[in-house]
JSON list of C-alpha atoms in Angstrom, two decimals:
[
{"chain": "A", "resi": 1, "resn": "MET", "atom": "CA", "xyz": [-26.16, -1.06, -44.82]},
{"chain": "A", "resi": 2, "resn": "ARG", "atom": "CA", "xyz": [-24.45, 2.32, -43.41]},
{"chain": "A", "resi": 3, "resn": "MET", "atom": "CA", "xyz": [-25.01, 3.71, -40.20]},
{"chain": "A", "resi": 4, "resn": "SER", "atom": "CA", "xyz": [-27.41, 6.49, -39.49]},
{"chain": "A", "resi": 5, "resn": "PHE", "atom": "CA", "xyz": [-25.14, 9.41, -37.64]},
{"chain": "A", "resi": 6, "resn": "ARG", "atom": "CA", "xyz": [-27.27, 8.72, -34.53]},
{"chain": "A", "resi": 7, "resn": "ASP", "atom": "CA", "xyz": [-27.03, 5.25, -34.28]},
{"chain": "A", "resi": 8, "resn": "GLN", "atom": "CA", "xyz": [-22.71, 5.97, -34.83]},
{"chain": "A", "resi": 9, "resn": "LEU", "atom": "CA", "xyz": [-23.33, 8.24, -31.83]},
{"chain": "A", "resi": 10, "resn": "ALA", "atom": "CA", "xyz": [-25.16, 5.69, -29.83]},
{"chain": "A", "resi": 11, "resn": "ALA", "atom": "CA", "xyz": [-22.46, 2.99, -31.23]},
{"chain": "A", "resi": 12, "resn": "THR", "atom": "CA", "xyz": [-19.47, 4.64, -30.25]},
{"chain": "A", "resi": 13, "resn": "ARG", "atom": "CA", "xyz": [-20.86, 5.67, -26.55]},
{"chain": "A", "resi": 14, "resn": "ASP", "atom": "CA", "xyz": [-21.44, 1.89, -25.87]},
{"chain": "A", "resi": 15, "resn": "ARG", "atom": "CA", "xyz": [-18.30, 0.60, -26.54]},
{"chain": "A", "resi": 16, "resn": "LYS", "atom": "CA", "xyz": [-16.85, 1.97, -23.48]},
{"chain": "A", "resi": 17, "resn": "HIS", "atom": "CA", "xyz": [-19.51, 2.65, -21.61]},
{"chain": "A", "resi": 18, "resn": "SER", "atom": "CA", "xyz": [-19.07, 3.21, -18.06]},
{"chain": "A", "resi": 19, "resn": "LYS", "atom": "CA", "xyz": [-22.18, 1.26, -16.82]},
{"chain": "A", "resi": 20, "resn": "ASP", "atom": "CA", "xyz": [-19.86, -1.94, -17.50]},
{"chain": "A", "resi": 21, "resn": "HIS", "atom": "CA", "xyz": [-17.12, -0.92, -15.52]},
{"chain": "A", "resi": 22, "resn": "PRO", "atom": "CA", "xyz": [-15.95, -2.92, -13.01]},
{"chain": "A", "resi": 23, "resn": "PHE", "atom": "CA", "xyz": [-17.06, -0.59, -9.78]},
{"chain": "A", "resi": 24, "resn": "PHE", "atom": "CA", "xyz": [-20.66, -0.77, -11.26]},
{"chain": "A", "resi": 25, "resn": "GLU", "atom": "CA", "xyz": [-20.52, -4.70, -11.48]},
{"chain": "A", "resi": 26, "resn": "LEU", "atom": "CA", "xyz": [-19.47, -5.01, -7.78]},
{"chain": "A", "resi": 27, "resn": "TRP", "atom": "CA", "xyz": [-22.61, -2.45, -6.60]},
{"chain": "A", "resi": 28, "resn": "VAL", "atom": "CA", "xyz": [-25.51, -3.88, -8.85]},
{"chain": "A", "resi": 29, "resn": "GLN", "atom": "CA", "xyz": [-23.72, -7.62, -6.78]},
{"chain": "A", "resi": 30, "resn": "GLY", "atom": "CA", "xyz": [-24.14, -5.54, -3.72]},
{"chain": "A", "resi": 31, "resn": "LYS", "atom": "CA", "xyz": [-20.07, -6.37, -3.30]},
{"chain": "A", "resi": 32, "resn": "LEU", "atom": "CA", "xyz": [-19.49, -2.52, -2.52]},
{"chain": "A", "resi": 33, "resn": "THR", "atom": "CA", "xyz": [-19.63, -1.37, 1.21]},
{"chain": "A", "resi": 34, "resn": "LYS", "atom": "CA", "xyz": [-22.20, 1.81, 1.30]},
{"chain": "A", "resi": 35, "resn": "GLU", "atom": "CA", "xyz": [-19.01, 3.39, 1.99]},
{"chain": "A", "resi": 36, "resn": "GLN", "atom": "CA", "xyz": [-17.42, 2.54, -0.84]},
{"chain": "A", "resi": 37, "resn": "THR", "atom": "CA", "xyz": [-20.22, 3.69, -2.93]},
{"chain": "A", "resi": 38, "resn": "ALA", "atom": "CA", "xyz": [-20.41, 7.15, -0.82]},
{"chain": "A", "resi": 39, "resn": "ILE", "atom": "CA", "xyz": [-16.51, 7.41, -2.38]},
{"chain": "A", "resi": 40, "resn": "TYR", "atom": "CA", "xyz": [-17.97, 7.35, -6.17]},
{"chain": "A", "resi": 41, "resn": "CYS", "atom": "CA", "xyz": [-20.79, 9.92, -5.21]},
{"chain": "A", "resi": 42, "resn": "ALA", "atom": "CA", "xyz": [-18.30, 12.13, -3.84]},
{"chain": "A", "resi": 43, "resn": "GLN", "atom": "CA", "xyz": [-16.33, 12.15, -7.06]},
{"chain": "A", "resi": 44, "resn": "HIS", "atom": "CA", "xyz": [-19.75, 12.30, -8.92]},
{"chain": "A", "resi": 45, "resn": "TYR", "atom": "CA", "xyz": [-20.10, 15.20, -7.22]},
{"chain": "A", "resi": 46, "resn": "HIS", "atom": "CA", "xyz": [-16.67, 16.92, -7.96]},
{"chain": "A", "resi": 47, "resn": "TYR", "atom": "CA", "xyz": [-17.41, 15.78, -11.96]},
{"chain": "A", "resi": 48, "resn": "VAL", "atom": "CA", "xyz": [-20.87, 17.15, -11.73]},
{"chain": "A", "resi": 49, "resn": "THR", "atom": "CA", "xyz": [-19.66, 20.54, -10.36]},
{"chain": "A", "resi": 50, "resn": "GLU", "atom": "CA", "xyz": [-17.58, 21.38, -13.50]},
{"chain": "A", "resi": 51, "resn": "TYR", "atom": "CA", "xyz": [-20.18, 19.77, -15.86]},
{"chain": "A", "resi": 52, "resn": "LEU", "atom": "CA", "xyz": [-22.73, 22.68, -14.87]},
{"chain": "A", "resi": 53, "resn": "ASN", "atom": "CA", "xyz": [-19.89, 24.60, -15.34]},
{"chain": "A", "resi": 54, "resn": "TRP", "atom": "CA", "xyz": [-19.79, 23.72, -19.28]},
{"chain": "A", "resi": 55, "resn": "MET", "atom": "CA", "xyz": [-23.14, 24.49, -19.69]},
{"chain": "A", "resi": 56, "resn": "ALA", "atom": "CA", "xyz": [-22.90, 27.64, -18.31]},
{"chain": "A", "resi": 57, "resn": "TYR", "atom": "CA", "xyz": [-20.58, 28.37, -20.99]},
{"chain": "A", "resi": 58, "resn": "GLU", "atom": "CA", "xyz": [-21.71, 27.18, -23.53]},
{"chain": "A", "resi": 59, "resn": "ALA", "atom": "CA", "xyz": [-25.06, 28.57, -23.57]},
{"chain": "A", "resi": 60, "resn": "SER", "atom": "CA", "xyz": [-23.20, 31.75, -23.14]},
{"chain": "A", "resi": 61, "resn": "GLN", "atom": "CA", "xyz": [-21.52, 30.82, -26.18]},
{"chain": "A", "resi": 62, "resn": "ILE", "atom": "CA", "xyz": [-24.19, 29.36, -28.47]},
{"chain": "A", "resi": 63, "resn": "PRO", "atom": "CA", "xyz": [-26.38, 31.45, -30.83]},
{"chain": "A", "resi": 64, "resn": "PHE", "atom": "CA", "xyz": [-29.47, 29.46, -31.44]},
{"chain": "A", "resi": 65, "resn": "ARG", "atom": "CA", "xyz": [-32.62, 29.68, -28.46]},
{"chain": "A", "resi": 66, "resn": "ASP", "atom": "CA", "xyz": [-32.87, 25.95, -29.08]},
{"chain": "A", "resi": 67, "resn": "VAL", "atom": "CA", "xyz": [-30.16, 25.16, -28.03]},
{"chain": "A", "resi": 68, "resn": "LYS", "atom": "CA", "xyz": [-30.14, 27.95, -25.20]},
{"chain": "A", "resi": 69, "resn": "ALA", "atom": "CA", "xyz": [-33.22, 27.20, -24.24]},
{"chain": "A", "resi": 70, "resn": "TYR", "atom": "CA", "xyz": [-32.56, 23.20, -23.43]},
{"chain": "A", "resi": 71, "resn": "LEU", "atom": "CA", "xyz": [-28.99, 24.23, -21.42]},
{"chain": "A", "resi": 72, "resn": "PHE", "atom": "CA", "xyz": [-30.93, 26.29, -19.07]},
{"chain": "A", "resi": 73, "resn": "GLU", "atom": "CA", "xyz": [-33.50, 24.24, -18.43]},
{"chain": "A", "resi": 74, "resn": "ASN", "atom": "CA", "xyz": [-31.17, 21.35, -17.91]},
{"chain": "A", "resi": 75, "resn": "LEU", "atom": "CA", "xyz": [-29.37, 24.03, -15.84]},
{"chain": "A", "resi": 76, "resn": "GLY", "atom": "CA", "xyz": [-32.47, 24.66, -13.89]},
{"chain": "A", "resi": 77, "resn": "ASP", "atom": "CA", "xyz": [-33.35, 21.13, -13.00]},
{"chain": "A", "resi": 78, "resn": "GLU", "atom": "CA", "xyz": [-29.72, 19.87, -11.79]},
{"chain": "A", "resi": 79, "resn": "GLU", "atom": "CA", "xyz": [-29.29, 23.95, -9.46]},
{"chain": "A", "resi": 80, "resn": "ASN", "atom": "CA", "xyz": [-33.28, 24.07, -8.54]},
{"chain": "A", "resi": 81, "resn": "PRO", "atom": "CA", "xyz": [-33.07, 25.71, -4.91]},
{"chain": "A", "resi": 82, "resn": "GLU", "atom": "CA", "xyz": [-35.73, 23.43, -3.54]},
{"chain": "A", "resi": 83, "resn": "ASP", "atom": "CA", "xyz": [-33.93, 20.40, -4.64]},
{"chain": "A", "resi": 84, "resn": "ARG", "atom": "CA", "xyz": [-30.73, 20.57, -5.61]},
{"chain": "A", "resi": 85, "resn": "HIS", "atom": "CA", "xyz": [-29.17, 17.56, -7.52]},
{"chain": "A", "resi": 86, "resn": "LEU", "atom": "CA", "xyz": [-26.06, 18.24, -5.50]},
{"chain": "A", "resi": 87, "resn": "ASP", "atom": "CA", "xyz": [-27.46, 18.17, -2.52]},
{"chain": "A", "resi": 88, "resn": "MET", "atom": "CA", "xyz": [-29.19, 14.92, -3.40]},
{"chain": "A", "resi": 89, "resn": "LEU", "atom": "CA", "xyz": [-25.77, 13.19, -3.60]},
{"chain": "A", "resi": 90, "resn": "LYS", "atom": "CA", "xyz": [-25.02, 14.66, 0.05]},
{"chain": "A", "resi": 91, "resn": "ASP", "atom": "CA", "xyz": [-28.66, 13.11, 1.03]},
{"chain": "A", "resi": 92, "resn": "TYR", "atom": "CA", "xyz": [-27.21, 9.77, -0.02]},
{"chain": "A", "resi": 93, "resn": "VAL", "atom": "CA", "xyz": [-23.82, 10.02, 1.49]},
{"chain": "A", "resi": 94, "resn": "GLU", "atom": "CA", "xyz": [-25.65, 10.91, 4.77]},
{"chain": "A", "resi": 95, "resn": "ALA", "atom": "CA", "xyz": [-27.31, 7.67, 4.42]},
{"chain": "A", "resi": 96, "resn": "THR", "atom": "CA", "xyz": [-24.08, 6.29, 4.02]},
{"chain": "A", "resi": 97, "resn": "GLY", "atom": "CA", "xyz": [-22.94, 7.39, 7.39]},
{"chain": "A", "resi": 98, "resn": "SER", "atom": "CA", "xyz": [-20.65, 9.93, 5.97]},
{"chain": "A", "resi": 99, "resn": "SER", "atom": "CA", "xyz": [-21.07, 13.43, 6.64]},
{"chain": "A", "resi": 100, "resn": "ARG", "atom": "CA", "xyz": [-22.49, 15.80, 4.04]},
{"chain": "A", "resi": 101, "resn": "GLU", "atom": "CA", "xyz": [-19.44, 17.85, 4.64]},
{"chain": "A", "resi": 102, "resn": "SER", "atom": "CA", "xyz": [-17.09, 15.23, 3.77]},
{"chain": "A", "resi": 103, "resn": "VAL", "atom": "CA", "xyz": [-17.67, 15.06, -0.26]},
{"chain": "A", "resi": 104, "resn": "GLU", "atom": "CA", "xyz": [-16.90, 18.50, -0.63]},
{"chain": "A", "resi": 105, "resn": "ASP", "atom": "CA", "xyz": [-13.80, 18.04, 1.11]},
{"chain": "A", "resi": 106, "resn": "SER", "atom": "CA", "xyz": [-12.53, 14.96, -0.17]},
{"chain": "A", "resi": 107, "resn": "VAL", "atom": "CA", "xyz": [-9.63, 14.56, -2.63]},
{"chain": "A", "resi": 108, "resn": "VAL", "atom": "CA", "xyz": [-9.95, 15.44, -6.09]},
{"chain": "A", "resi": 109, "resn": "LEU", "atom": "CA", "xyz": [-8.98, 11.78, -7.53]},
{"chain": "A", "resi": 110, "resn": "ALA", "atom": "CA", "xyz": [-6.83, 12.23, -10.22]},
{"chain": "A", "resi": 111, "resn": "GLY", "atom": "CA", "xyz": [-8.90, 10.41, -12.54]},
{"chain": "A", "resi": 112, "resn": "THR", "atom": "CA", "xyz": [-11.55, 13.10, -11.64]},
{"chain": "A", "resi": 113, "resn": "GLU", "atom": "CA", "xyz": [-9.64, 15.90, -12.14]},
{"chain": "A", "resi": 114, "resn": "GLY", "atom": "CA", "xyz": [-8.42, 14.39, -15.63]},
{"chain": "A", "resi": 115, "resn": "LEU", "atom": "CA", "xyz": [-12.62, 14.17, -16.71]},
{"chain": "A", "resi": 116, "resn": "GLN", "atom": "CA", "xyz": [-12.65, 17.91, -15.36]},
{"chain": "A", "resi": 117, "resn": "ASN", "atom": "CA", "xyz": [-9.53, 19.43, -17.41]},
{"chain": "A", "resi": 118, "resn": "TRP", "atom": "CA", "xyz": [-10.78, 17.48, -20.37]},
{"chain": "A", "resi": 119, "resn": "GLY", "atom": "CA", "xyz": [-13.99, 18.96, -20.13]},
{"chain": "A", "resi": 120, "resn": "TRP", "atom": "CA", "xyz": [-12.50, 22.38, -20.25]},
{"chain": "A", "resi": 121, "resn": "ARG", "atom": "CA", "xyz": [-10.52, 21.69, -23.17]},
{"chain": "A", "resi": 122, "resn": "LEU", "atom": "CA", "xyz": [-13.58, 20.15, -24.92]},
{"chain": "A", "resi": 123, "resn": "VAL", "atom": "CA", "xyz": [-15.91, 23.42, -24.57]},
{"chain": "A", "resi": 124, "resn": "TYR", "atom": "CA", "xyz": [-13.04, 25.89, -25.37]},
{"chain": "A", "resi": 125, "resn": "GLN", "atom": "CA", "xyz": [-11.29, 24.37, -28.12]},
{"chain": "A", "resi": 126, "resn": "THR", "atom": "CA", "xyz": [-13.58, 22.26, -30.09]},
{"chain": "A", "resi": 127, "resn": "PRO", "atom": "CA", "xyz": [-16.49, 23.61, -32.17]},
{"chain": "A", "resi": 128, "resn": "TRP", "atom": "CA", "xyz": [-20.12, 23.95, -30.22]},
{"chain": "A", "resi": 129, "resn": "GLN", "atom": "CA", "xyz": [-21.66, 20.97, -31.84]},
{"chain": "A", "resi": 130, "resn": "ALA", "atom": "CA", "xyz": [-19.35, 18.54, -31.34]},
{"chain": "A", "resi": 131, "resn": "ALA", "atom": "CA", "xyz": [-18.51, 19.88, -27.82]},
{"chain": "A", "resi": 132, "resn": "LEU", "atom": "CA", "xyz": [-22.32, 19.39, -26.93]},
{"chain": "A", "resi": 133, "resn": "ALA", "atom": "CA", "xyz": [-21.80, 15.72, -28.51]},
{"chain": "A", "resi": 134, "resn": "GLY", "atom": "CA", "xyz": [-19.47, 14.93, -25.80]},
{"chain": "A", "resi": 135, "resn": "MET", "atom": "CA", "xyz": [-21.19, 16.49, -23.06]},
{"chain": "A", "resi": 136, "resn": "PHE", "atom": "CA", "xyz": [-24.52, 15.14, -23.57]},
{"chain": "A", "resi": 137, "resn": "ILE", "atom": "CA", "xyz": [-23.79, 11.56, -25.70]},
{"chain": "A", "resi": 138, "resn": "GLY", "atom": "CA", "xyz": [-20.76, 11.27, -24.40]},
{"chain": "A", "resi": 139, "resn": "LEU", "atom": "CA", "xyz": [-20.97, 11.91, -21.10]},
{"chain": "A", "resi": 140, "resn": "GLU", "atom": "CA", "xyz": [-24.67, 12.76, -19.66]},
{"chain": "A", "resi": 141, "resn": "SER", "atom": "CA", "xyz": [-26.77, 10.66, -21.49]},
{"chain": "A", "resi": 142, "resn": "GLN", "atom": "CA", "xyz": [-24.20, 7.24, -19.64]},
{"chain": "A", "resi": 143, "resn": "PHE", "atom": "CA", "xyz": [-26.36, 7.92, -16.68]},
{"chain": "A", "resi": 144, "resn": "LEU", "atom": "CA", "xyz": [-29.37, 6.32, -17.67]},
{"chain": "A", "resi": 145, "resn": "ASP", "atom": "CA", "xyz": [-28.20, 3.35, -18.07]},
{"chain": "A", "resi": 146, "resn": "ILE", "atom": "CA", "xyz": [-25.85, 3.28, -15.25]},
{"chain": "A", "resi": 147, "resn": "CYS", "atom": "CA", "xyz": [-28.47, 4.33, -12.77]},
{"chain": "A", "resi": 148, "resn": "LYS", "atom": "CA", "xyz": [-30.88, 1.69, -14.12]},
{"chain": "A", "resi": 149, "resn": "ARG", "atom": "CA", "xyz": [-28.49, -0.99, -13.02]},
{"chain": "A", "resi": 150, "resn": "ILE", "atom": "CA", "xyz": [-27.65, 0.69, -9.40]},
{"chain": "A", "resi": 151, "resn": "VAL", "atom": "CA", "xyz": [-31.50, 1.47, -8.54]},
{"chain": "A", "resi": 152, "resn": "PRO", "atom": "CA", "xyz": [-32.65, -2.24, -7.92]},
{"chain": "A", "resi": 153, "resn": "ALA", "atom": "CA", "xyz": [-29.34, -2.93, -6.03]},
{"chain": "A", "resi": 154, "resn": "LEU", "atom": "CA", "xyz": [-29.94, -0.33, -3.86]},
{"chain": "A", "resi": 155, "resn": "HIS", "atom": "CA", "xyz": [-33.14, -1.96, -3.13]},
{"chain": "A", "resi": 156, "resn": "LYS", "atom": "CA", "xyz": [-32.37, -5.37, -3.26]},
{"chain": "A", "resi": 157, "resn": "HIS", "atom": "CA", "xyz": [-28.26, -5.41, -1.74]},
{"chain": "A", "resi": 158, "resn": "TYR", "atom": "CA", "xyz": [-28.47, -1.99, 0.53]},
{"chain": "A", "resi": 159, "resn": "GLY", "atom": "CA", "xyz": [-32.13, -2.07, 2.11]},
{"chain": "A", "resi": 160, "resn": "PHE", "atom": "CA", "xyz": [-33.07, 0.99, 0.47]},
{"chain": "A", "resi": 161, "resn": "ALA", "atom": "CA", "xyz": [-36.74, 1.21, -0.14]},
{"chain": "A", "resi": 162, "resn": "ALA", "atom": "CA", "xyz": [-38.58, 2.85, -3.78]},
{"chain": "A", "resi": 163, "resn": "ASP", "atom": "CA", "xyz": [-39.53, 6.53, -3.38]},
{"chain": "A", "resi": 164, "resn": "ASP", "atom": "CA", "xyz": [-37.08, 6.80, -0.20]},
{"chain": "A", "resi": 165, "resn": "ARG", "atom": "CA", "xyz": [-35.74, 10.31, -1.00]},
{"chain": "A", "resi": 166, "resn": "ARG", "atom": "CA", "xyz": [-32.45, 9.39, 0.46]},
{"chain": "A", "resi": 167, "resn": "ILE", "atom": "CA", "xyz": [-31.85, 7.99, -2.67]},
{"chain": "A", "resi": 168, "resn": "ARG", "atom": "CA", "xyz": [-34.02, 10.04, -5.12]},
{"chain": "A", "resi": 169, "resn": "PHE", "atom": "CA", "xyz": [-30.77, 11.12, -6.98]},
{"chain": "A", "resi": 170, "resn": "PHE", "atom": "CA", "xyz": [-30.49, 8.00, -8.32]},
{"chain": "A", "resi": 171, "resn": "GLU", "atom": "CA", "xyz": [-34.18, 7.36, -9.08]},
{"chain": "A", "resi": 172, "resn": "GLU", "atom": "CA", "xyz": [-35.01, 10.59, -10.24]},
{"chain": "A", "resi": 173, "resn": "HIS", "atom": "CA", "xyz": [-32.18, 10.44, -13.14]},
{"chain": "A", "resi": 174, "resn": "VAL", "atom": "CA", "xyz": [-33.97, 7.06, -14.32]},
{"chain": "A", "resi": 175, "resn": "ARG", "atom": "CA", "xyz": [-37.10, 8.78, -14.53]},
{"chain": "A", "resi": 176, "resn": "ALA", "atom": "CA", "xyz": [-35.41, 12.43, -15.82]},
{"chain": "A", "resi": 177, "resn": "ASP", "atom": "CA", "xyz": [-32.59, 11.41, -18.35]},
{"chain": "A", "resi": 178, "resn": "GLU", "atom": "CA", "xyz": [-34.98, 9.50, -20.48]},
{"chain": "A", "resi": 179, "resn": "ILE", "atom": "CA", "xyz": [-36.07, 13.16, -21.60]},
{"chain": "A", "resi": 180, "resn": "HIS", "atom": "CA", "xyz": [-32.90, 14.88, -21.30]},
{"chain": "A", "resi": 181, "resn": "GLY", "atom": "CA", "xyz": [-31.32, 12.15, -23.56]},
{"chain": "A", "resi": 182, "resn": "ALA", "atom": "CA", "xyz": [-33.63, 12.28, -26.27]},
{"chain": "A", "resi": 183, "resn": "LYS", "atom": "CA", "xyz": [-33.72, 16.25, -26.28]},
{"chain": "A", "resi": 184, "resn": "GLY", "atom": "CA", "xyz": [-29.66, 16.29, -26.08]},
{"chain": "A", "resi": 185, "resn": "PHE", "atom": "CA", "xyz": [-29.38, 13.34, -29.83]},
{"chain": "A", "resi": 186, "resn": "ALA", "atom": "CA", "xyz": [-31.94, 15.70, -31.19]},
{"chain": "A", "resi": 187, "resn": "ILE", "atom": "CA", "xyz": [-29.53, 18.53, -30.87]},
{"chain": "A", "resi": 188, "resn": "VAL", "atom": "CA", "xyz": [-26.65, 16.79, -31.77]},
{"chain": "A", "resi": 189, "resn": "GLU", "atom": "CA", "xyz": [-28.47, 15.74, -34.74]},
{"chain": "A", "resi": 190, "resn": "LYS", "atom": "CA", "xyz": [-29.59, 18.84, -36.16]},
{"chain": "A", "resi": 191, "resn": "TYR", "atom": "CA", "xyz": [-26.44, 21.06, -35.73]},
{"chain": "A", "resi": 192, "resn": "CYS", "atom": "CA", "xyz": [-23.84, 18.50, -36.28]},
{"chain": "A", "resi": 193, "resn": "ASN", "atom": "CA", "xyz": [-25.17, 19.23, -40.21]},
{"chain": "A", "resi": 194, "resn": "THR", "atom": "CA", "xyz": [-22.20, 18.55, -42.40]},
{"chain": "A", "resi": 195, "resn": "PRO", "atom": "CA", "xyz": [-19.62, 15.79, -42.31]},
{"chain": "A", "resi": 196, "resn": "GLU", "atom": "CA", "xyz": [-16.96, 17.38, -40.88]},
{"chain": "A", "resi": 197, "resn": "LEU", "atom": "CA", "xyz": [-19.06, 18.44, -37.77]},
{"chain": "A", "resi": 198, "resn": "GLN", "atom": "CA", "xyz": [-20.68, 14.60, -37.30]},
{"chain": "A", "resi": 199, "resn": "ALA", "atom": "CA", "xyz": [-16.77, 13.06, -37.39]},
{"chain": "A", "resi": 200, "resn": "SER", "atom": "CA", "xyz": [-15.57, 15.80, -34.84]},
{"chain": "A", "resi": 201, "resn": "ALA", "atom": "CA", "xyz": [-18.79, 14.62, -32.69]},
{"chain": "A", "resi": 202, "resn": "VAL", "atom": "CA", "xyz": [-18.60, 10.83, -33.14]},
{"chain": "A", "resi": 203, "resn": "LYS", "atom": "CA", "xyz": [-14.72, 11.49, -32.49]},
{"chain": "A", "resi": 204, "resn": "ALA", "atom": "CA", "xyz": [-15.62, 13.71, -29.10]},
{"chain": "A", "resi": 205, "resn": "VAL", "atom": "CA", "xyz": [-18.27, 11.26, -28.06]},
{"chain": "A", "resi": 206, "resn": "GLU", "atom": "CA", "xyz": [-15.13, 8.47, -27.92]},
{"chain": "A", "resi": 207, "resn": "ALA", "atom": "CA", "xyz": [-12.86, 10.65, -25.76]},
{"chain": "A", "resi": 208, "resn": "ALA", "atom": "CA", "xyz": [-15.82, 11.25, -23.27]},
{"chain": "A", "resi": 209, "resn": "THR", "atom": "CA", "xyz": [-15.98, 7.57, -23.09]},
{"chain": "A", "resi": 210, "resn": "ILE", "atom": "CA", "xyz": [-12.61, 6.98, -22.49]},
{"chain": "A", "resi": 211, "resn": "ARG", "atom": "CA", "xyz": [-12.04, 9.86, -19.99]},
{"chain": "A", "resi": 212, "resn": "ARG", "atom": "CA", "xyz": [-15.54, 8.54, -17.71]},
{"chain": "A", "resi": 213, "resn": "TRP", "atom": "CA", "xyz": [-14.12, 5.03, -17.83]},
{"chain": "A", "resi": 214, "resn": "ARG", "atom": "CA", "xyz": [-10.69, 6.20, -16.80]},
{"chain": "A", "resi": 215, "resn": "TYR", "atom": "CA", "xyz": [-12.67, 8.66, -13.94]},
{"chain": "A", "resi": 216, "resn": "MET", "atom": "CA", "xyz": [-14.09, 5.11, -12.94]},
{"chain": "A", "resi": 217, "resn": "THR", "atom": "CA", "xyz": [-10.82, 3.08, -12.70]},
{"chain": "A", "resi": 218, "resn": "GLY", "atom": "CA", "xyz": [-9.58, 5.96, -10.04]},
{"chain": "A", "resi": 219, "resn": "ILE", "atom": "CA", "xyz": [-12.81, 5.40, -8.07]},
{"chain": "A", "resi": 220, "resn": "TYR", "atom": "CA", "xyz": [-12.46, 1.55, -8.08]},
{"chain": "A", "resi": 221, "resn": "TRP", "atom": "CA", "xyz": [-8.61, 2.06, -6.95]},
{"chain": "A", "resi": 222, "resn": "PHE", "atom": "CA", "xyz": [-9.09, 4.30, -4.34]},
{"chain": "A", "resi": 223, "resn": "ALA", "atom": "CA", "xyz": [-12.85, 2.59, -2.86]},
{"chain": "A", "resi": 224, "resn": "LEU", "atom": "CA", "xyz": [-11.22, -1.00, -2.81]},
{"chain": "A", "resi": 225, "resn": "HIS", "atom": "CA", "xyz": [-7.35, -0.82, -2.22]},
{"chain": "A", "resi": 226, "resn": "GLY", "atom": "CA", "xyz": [-6.93, 3.11, -0.69]},
{"chain": "A", "resi": 227, "resn": "LYS", "atom": "CA", "xyz": [-4.66, 3.94, -3.61]},
{"chain": "A", "resi": 228, "resn": "GLU", "atom": "CA", "xyz": [-5.34, 7.04, -5.52]},
{"chain": "A", "resi": 229, "resn": "ASP", "atom": "CA", "xyz": [-3.73, 5.27, -8.61]},
{"chain": "A", "resi": 230, "resn": "ASP", "atom": "CA", "xyz": [-2.29, 2.13, -9.57]},
{"chain": "A", "resi": 231, "resn": "THR", "atom": "CA", "xyz": [1.12, 3.26, -9.10]},
{"chain": "A", "resi": 232, "resn": "PRO", "atom": "CA", "xyz": [3.21, 0.60, -7.05]},
{"chain": "A", "resi": 233, "resn": "ALA", "atom": "CA", "xyz": [3.91, 1.37, -3.24]},
{"chain": "A", "resi": 234, "resn": "ASN", "atom": "CA", "xyz": [7.69, 0.86, -3.61]},
{"chain": "A", "resi": 235, "resn": "CYS", "atom": "CA", "xyz": [7.97, 2.86, -6.51]},
{"chain": "A", "resi": 236, "resn": "SER", "atom": "CA", "xyz": [9.95, 6.43, -5.38]},
{"chain": "A", "resi": 237, "resn": "GLY", "atom": "CA", "xyz": [9.13, 8.54, -8.44]},
{"chain": "A", "resi": 238, "resn": "ALA", "atom": "CA", "xyz": [13.12, 8.94, -8.80]},
{"chain": "A", "resi": 239, "resn": "LEU", "atom": "CA", "xyz": [13.74, 9.59, -12.69]}
]
């Protein structure tokens, strides 16, 4: 039986879903230090900063009011000046013992930079329908399942109570992303209305999952081994 377009999108995302990355496996088991989890949050800050810019760019380009409304709704939630999501990340980092300033000042790892650069190529060079698939399904929809794994670990292993404001970045994404994810799928299904656009959308989702996995691998190597990549230490770089 042939899969529906929606099922193809979900299956493509799930084949390389970052919730299964070794870094999150360690986090779920309580085997990361709080400082190591803060490293993830700093990189997530750098990634999400660009993701919001991609949404703003697409909102300026797309002529359909329902798509614009969704993008602006999403941006409004993220950039709410009373409870900005990027500030929530800083709250968590501060709770781990690092300074709030360390988030913006942290190094942008190679995998993070690769994800940032790929995202700009996606929105500039890909039909907007497929670009939204890469963004909404390949990237954003992953975070719901990631947070569903992280939140219980924060309670069980890291001493944070339920509804502690310091972890609300993770707890609120469990609640909010259920709604955002459904709307994102609906928009992609509605506007990827030709075989060509659907194929392009599936390709964008696959590329997004690969980029996000590589980004997570960069975080893994830096947080656990203090290395910005897995290049051997004795490699001189000479050709």
